[in-house]
XYZ file of C-alpha atoms in Angstrom:
55
model
C 90.500 23.660 104.107
C 91.574 25.974 106.983
C 93.635 24.932 110.055
C 91.944 25.046 113.315
C 93.987 28.083 114.216
C 92.992 30.213 111.174
C 89.513 31.550 111.388
C 87.256 31.437 108.317
C 86.676 34.602 106.465
C 83.174 36.141 106.219
C 82.947 35.023 102.695
C 84.003 31.457 103.644
C 81.316 31.309 106.381
C 78.640 32.636 104.017
C 79.517 30.207 101.396
C 79.364 27.398 103.916
C 76.016 28.433 105.147
C 74.657 28.862 101.617
C 75.786 25.094 100.897
C 74.102 23.996 104.063
C 71.083 25.751 103.179
C 71.011 24.395 99.639
C 71.361 20.733 100.916
C 68.523 21.338 103.365
C 66.180 22.806 100.803
C 67.066 19.953 98.254
C 66.223 17.498 100.840
C 62.935 19.231 101.750
C 61.902 19.455 98.005
C 62.637 15.764 97.657
C 60.509 14.986 100.643
C 57.573 17.296 99.341
C 57.936 15.629 95.933
C 57.711 12.039 97.342
C 54.721 13.073 99.446
C 52.995 14.512 96.458
C 53.513 11.431 94.414
C 52.056 9.233 97.182
C 48.967 11.434 97.250
C 48.493 11.237 93.588
C 48.380 7.552 93.440
C 44.863 7.664 95.009
C 42.855 10.066 92.849
C 39.623 9.755 94.941
C 41.233 10.730 98.135
C 39.034 13.081 100.301
C 41.650 15.934 100.318
C 40.903 16.591 96.621
C 37.288 17.560 97.504
C 36.062 15.614 94.298
C 33.663 12.707 94.528
C 33.296 9.802 92.309
C 29.515 10.013 91.869
C 28.308 10.534 88.317
C 27.314 14.105 87.370
């Protein structure tokens, strides 16, 4: 985009930071989604607080 000699404007720096932040948040959301899917595969896991005993 810019030469090494030309410094980025404030708006260009902010836009770049926003893009980086969006990428980071998307990656984090994907990681959280995959973690939730793996937890939901075992419905009787101890984290749920539910037991399989007949009520």
